[in-house]
Amino acid sequence: MRYCVNCCIHLLPNDLHRQCFRCRGPDHNNQKCPVCRGENRIPLYTDRKQMKWLAVLEVRTDHCESWNGFFCLRKGKLCSLMFGLIIMTLVMVSYMLTGAKHGLLLIPSPFHYGAFASNPSLMDNESLSDMKDYYQPSKMNISYVKDYPSIKLIIDTITSKIEFITRQRPDLEELRKQEPHMFSVIPNKFLPNSKNPCWYEEYRGNTTTDPYATNSYALYSKRFRIIFDYLRKVFWNHLYHYKDKHYRLRCLPHFYIIGQPKCGTTDLYDRLRLHPDVRFSAIKEPHWWTRKRFGIIRLRDGFHDRYPVEDYLDLFDLAAHQIQSVLQSDAVKERGERNNIIIGEASASTMWDNNAWIFFYDNSTEGEPPFLIQDFIHAFQPNAKLIIMLRDPVERLYSDYLYFASANKSAEDFHEKVAESLQLFEGCVLDFSLRACVYNNTLNNAMPVRLQVGLYVVYLLDWLTVFNKDQILVLRLEDHASNMRYTMHMVFQFLDLGPLSEKQEALITKSPASNTRRPEDRSLGPMLPTTKAILRDFYRPFNTKLAQVLFDDAFLWKRT
């Protein structure tokens, strides 16, 4: 519905409006126009109903123009006022942020915590603010004060509480009670003619059955569906037929790259997979032992359905198909040769991440986990081989921060997060054992940076309670970067891999490094010297113990 602003005539669609003199041109005379003189006033139509004649609206152009100027003036003042308020708000926010960084705010920051209080009922999917409610305010609030002597007092307290106590290893029957389904699927003996642990499992489906229809890895991640689409196409061709029954070859890894994150595990994985006798899982880091078997996809998302062990075994089907071809070859059948293809798995969380235990296993009296990842791996694979890649824990922590922090990354911000994490860790060791704090899910989620991942010797000693020392190869990233050929030869020898041609070896050792620091992170520069000194003091007793366990002073990281 439209109206003429000159004479308030209700215009119908496509109306030429011939009654309005003003609309007909610039020669219109207000004195001669009967409409403008007040004669023949036309009533206003609204919603197609004529209004009462007393409600006629008289339009006067001169007044309208003057009011338009008045409203324009008020609008300008209003815009100026709004602009001024925005500028004032930005100035105040800038002051608050700057003051928080330099300790200048008169109001204390609410994000400072001290003594740690254990609470097993706290779930992963609770908010960070909820988790931090379990921490009492610290008497010495130093999170935003770059005061090395004050932080050194905290580190001295932590050092005084360090005690490396050998854990009690659970027996096999206890493990069976915790994971009965896993023990029903994985046998206690493997094929004797295969270097890799494999066995035959009867397949009861038919040609129309989708063997991967319920696989959680395929259901929860789109990027894995292509892999499983291929596996579906070739699945039936790789079954072993015997006495009217169908069998599929199932395999576990022969070796595991178990840690640590940001220590070069991706580069090692990329080079090892180039060896002709090495295969890996369809996914580089399944995280099944540490997370997926508990139903953890992302810690912040809480728990989902648990991934059964069959879903994990499906990830090795591509490699199992190749091993199956070797086992069915004449070399193995007639000449009694052995399959030499081995499978690896490279989840960098395997060594250290036992955060889920508190939600699934009965709590022990000392707040320590009664079962660890290595207990179950050893129960099924007592001969498994483990590879660990480490680096200076100080540099590892900074690299970890740069990789996972999403916004406001800076050397100053890193310093603040380190100080806060040290306070939280101190509060824990004052009341609990070192192992209880290292494996405490609540504490690990509350710390802004993952200090605990760099406590290598704590995890290594726990792995050595179930595996022999000659089953574990510990490497340094610094050595790998400076002499890659030497470290790769150490790995080949450790895994009993066959010799390589010069061309194959060159391909493996001369490939560009993988997963290097992003350009935008490099521009941030190194950490503050004060932060480095603080972290050196914190990690020193742990590095000293690590060097003693490995009989190698290089793990003191004195020159880095």
PDB file of N, CA, C and O in Angstrom, residues 185-210:
ATOM      1  N   VAL A 185      38.224 -61.705  22.672  1.00  0.00           N
ATOM      2  CA  VAL A 185      38.469 -61.486  21.240  1.00  0.00           C
ATOM      3  C   VAL A 185      39.920 -61.793  20.869  1.00  0.00           C
ATOM      4  O   VAL A 185      40.190 -62.436  19.849  1.00  0.00           O
ATOM      5  N   ILE A 186      40.868 -61.330  21.668  1.00  0.00           N
ATOM      6  CA  ILE A 186      42.299 -61.497  21.358  1.00  0.00           C
ATOM      7  C   ILE A 186      42.805 -62.796  21.971  1.00  0.00           C
ATOM      8  O   ILE A 186      42.691 -62.996  23.184  1.00  0.00           O
ATOM      9  N   PRO A 187      43.366 -63.678  21.171  1.00  0.00           N
ATOM     10  CA  PRO A 187      43.864 -64.959  21.706  1.00  0.00           C
ATOM     11  C   PRO A 187      45.184 -64.775  22.455  1.00  0.00           C
ATOM     12  O   PRO A 187      45.822 -63.722  22.372  1.00  0.00           O
ATOM     13  N   ASN A 188      45.582 -65.800  23.168  1.00  0.00           N
ATOM     14  CA  ASN A 188      46.858 -65.730  23.894  1.00  0.00           C
ATOM     15  C   ASN A 188      48.019 -66.308  23.089  1.00  0.00           C
ATOM     16  O   ASN A 188      49.157 -66.303  23.548  1.00  0.00           O
ATOM     17  N   LYS A 189      47.744 -66.815  21.875  1.00  0.00           N
ATOM     18  CA  LYS A 189      48.796 -67.310  20.985  1.00  0.00           C
ATOM     19  C   LYS A 189      48.545 -66.802  19.573  1.00  0.00           C
ATOM     20  O   LYS A 189      47.393 -66.636  19.157  1.00  0.00           O
ATOM     21  N   PHE A 190      49.635 -66.595  18.831  1.00  0.00           N
ATOM     22  CA  PHE A 190      49.540 -66.081  17.470  1.00  0.00           C
ATOM     23  C   PHE A 190      50.158 -67.063  16.486  1.00  0.00           C
ATOM     24  O   PHE A 190      50.767 -68.060  16.885  1.00  0.00           O
ATOM     25  N   LEU A 191      49.990 -66.758  15.176  1.00  0.00           N
ATOM     26  CA  LEU A 191      50.504 -67.656  14.134  1.00  0.00           C
ATOM     27  C   LEU A 191      52.024 -67.760  14.235  1.00  0.00           C
ATOM     28  O   LEU A 191      52.720 -66.738  14.289  1.00  0.00           O
ATOM     29  N   PRO A 192      52.577 -68.976  14.239  1.00  0.00           N
ATOM     30  CA  PRO A 192      54.028 -69.145  14.397  1.00  0.00           C
ATOM     31  C   PRO A 192      54.827 -68.734  13.158  1.00  0.00           C
ATOM     32  O   PRO A 192      56.026 -68.448  13.271  1.00  0.00           O
ATOM     33  N   ASN A 193      54.181 -68.729  11.981  1.00  0.00           N
ATOM     34  CA  ASN A 193      54.915 -68.414  10.745  1.00  0.00           C
ATOM     35  C   ASN A 193      54.821 -66.940  10.363  1.00  0.00           C
ATOM     36  O   ASN A 193      55.065 -66.573   9.217  1.00  0.00           O
ATOM     37  N   SER A 194      54.463 -66.088  11.307  1.00  0.00           N
ATOM     38  CA  SER A 194      54.393 -64.653  11.050  1.00  0.00           C
ATOM     39  C   SER A 194      55.147 -63.902  12.147  1.00  0.00           C
ATOM     40  O   SER A 194      54.943 -64.140  13.341  1.00  0.00           O
ATOM     41  N   LYS A 195      56.015 -63.014  11.706  1.00  0.00           N
ATOM     42  CA  LYS A 195      56.746 -62.178  12.662  1.00  0.00           C
ATOM     43  C   LYS A 195      55.801 -61.241  13.398  1.00  0.00           C
ATOM     44  O   LYS A 195      56.008 -60.935  14.574  1.00  0.00           O
ATOM     45  N   ASN A 196      54.759 -60.788  12.719  1.00  0.00           N
ATOM     46  CA  ASN A 196      53.765 -59.909  13.321  1.00  0.00           C
ATOM     47  C   ASN A 196      52.702 -60.738  14.033  1.00  0.00           C
ATOM     48  O   ASN A 196      52.314 -61.805  13.553  1.00  0.00           O
ATOM     49  N   PRO A 197      52.203 -60.307  15.183  1.00  0.00           N
ATOM     50  CA  PRO A 197      51.160 -61.067  15.897  1.00  0.00           C
ATOM     51  C   PRO A 197      49.840 -61.058  15.132  1.00  0.00           C
ATOM     52  O   PRO A 197      49.156 -60.036  15.040  1.00  0.00           O
ATOM     53  N   CYS A 198      49.466 -62.202  14.581  1.00  0.00           N
ATOM     54  CA  CYS A 198      48.228 -62.350  13.808  1.00  0.00           C
ATOM     55  C   CYS A 198      47.556 -63.677  14.155  1.00  0.00           C
ATOM     56  O   CYS A 198      48.199 -64.608  14.633  1.00  0.00           O
ATOM     57  N   TRP A 199      46.273 -63.784  13.869  1.00  0.00           N
ATOM     58  CA  TRP A 199      45.518 -65.009  14.080  1.00  0.00           C
ATOM     59  C   TRP A 199      44.313 -65.014  13.142  1.00  0.00           C
ATOM     60  O   TRP A 199      43.912 -63.971  12.611  1.00  0.00           O
ATOM     61  N   TYR A 200      43.743 -66.193  12.936  1.00  0.00           N
ATOM     62  CA  TYR A 200      42.554 -66.318  12.091  1.00  0.00           C
ATOM     63  C   TYR A 200      41.308 -66.308  12.958  1.00  0.00           C
ATOM     64  O   TYR A 200      41.246 -66.960  13.997  1.00  0.00           O
ATOM     65  N   GLU A 201      40.313 -65.567  12.476  1.00  0.00           N
ATOM     66  CA  GLU A 201      39.040 -65.445  13.186  1.00  0.00           C
ATOM     67  C   GLU A 201      37.913 -65.826  12.231  1.00  0.00           C
ATOM     68  O   GLU A 201      37.866 -65.350  11.088  1.00  0.00           O
ATOM     69  N   GLU A 202      37.011 -66.653  12.669  1.00  0.00           N
ATOM     70  CA  GLU A 202      35.925 -67.081  11.797  1.00  0.00           C
ATOM     71  C   GLU A 202      34.992 -65.907  11.491  1.00  0.00           C
ATOM     72  O   GLU A 202      34.603 -65.148  12.376  1.00  0.00           O
ATOM     73  N   TYR A 203      34.648 -65.799  10.202  1.00  0.00           N
ATOM     74  CA  TYR A 203      33.736 -64.743   9.764  1.00  0.00           C
ATOM     75  C   TYR A 203      32.406 -65.382   9.401  1.00  0.00           C
ATOM     76  O   TYR A 203      32.331 -66.231   8.500  1.00  0.00           O
ATOM     77  N   ARG A 204      31.337 -64.982  10.082  1.00  0.00           N
ATOM     78  CA  ARG A 204      30.028 -65.627   9.909  1.00  0.00           C
ATOM     79  C   ARG A 204      29.093 -64.845   8.997  1.00  0.00           C
ATOM     80  O   ARG A 204      27.949 -65.241   8.807  1.00  0.00           O
ATOM     81  N   GLY A 205      29.528 -63.750   8.421  1.00  0.00           N
ATOM     82  CA  GLY A 205      28.684 -62.983   7.518  1.00  0.00           C
ATOM     83  C   GLY A 205      28.659 -63.578   6.117  1.00  0.00           C
ATOM     84  O   GLY A 205      29.372 -64.545   5.805  1.00  0.00           O
ATOM     85  N   ASN A 206      27.842 -62.985   5.251  1.00  0.00           N
ATOM     86  CA  ASN A 206      27.781 -63.413   3.852  1.00  0.00           C
ATOM     87  C   ASN A 206      28.247 -62.273   2.951  1.00  0.00           C
ATOM     88  O   ASN A 206      28.707 -61.233   3.424  1.00  0.00           O
ATOM     89  N   THR A 207      28.107 -62.487   1.659  1.00  0.00           N
ATOM     90  CA  THR A 207      28.630 -61.507   0.697  1.00  0.00           C
ATOM     91  C   THR A 207      27.901 -60.176   0.753  1.00  0.00           C
ATOM     92  O   THR A 207      28.421 -59.154   0.299  1.00  0.00           O
ATOM     93  N   THR A 208      26.693 -60.165   1.295  1.00  0.00           N
ATOM     94  CA  THR A 208      25.934 -58.909   1.375  1.00  0.00           C
ATOM     95  C   THR A 208      26.144 -58.188   2.715  1.00  0.00           C
ATOM     96  O   THR A 208      25.657 -57.068   2.893  1.00  0.00           O
ATOM     97  N   THR A 209      26.843 -58.819   3.620  1.00  0.00           N
ATOM     98  CA  THR A 209      27.053 -58.221   4.937  1.00  0.00           C
ATOM     99  C   THR A 209      28.164 -57.178   4.881  1.00  0.00           C
ATOM    100  O   THR A 209      29.213 -57.418   4.279  1.00  0.00           O
ATOM    101  N   ASP A 210      27.924 -56.033   5.494  1.00  0.00           N
ATOM    102  CA  ASP A 210      28.947 -54.989   5.580  1.00  0.00           C
ATOM    103  C   ASP A 210      29.760 -55.202   6.854  1.00  0.00           C
ATOM    104  O   ASP A 210      29.254 -54.976   7.956  1.00  0.00           O
TER     105      ASP A 210
END
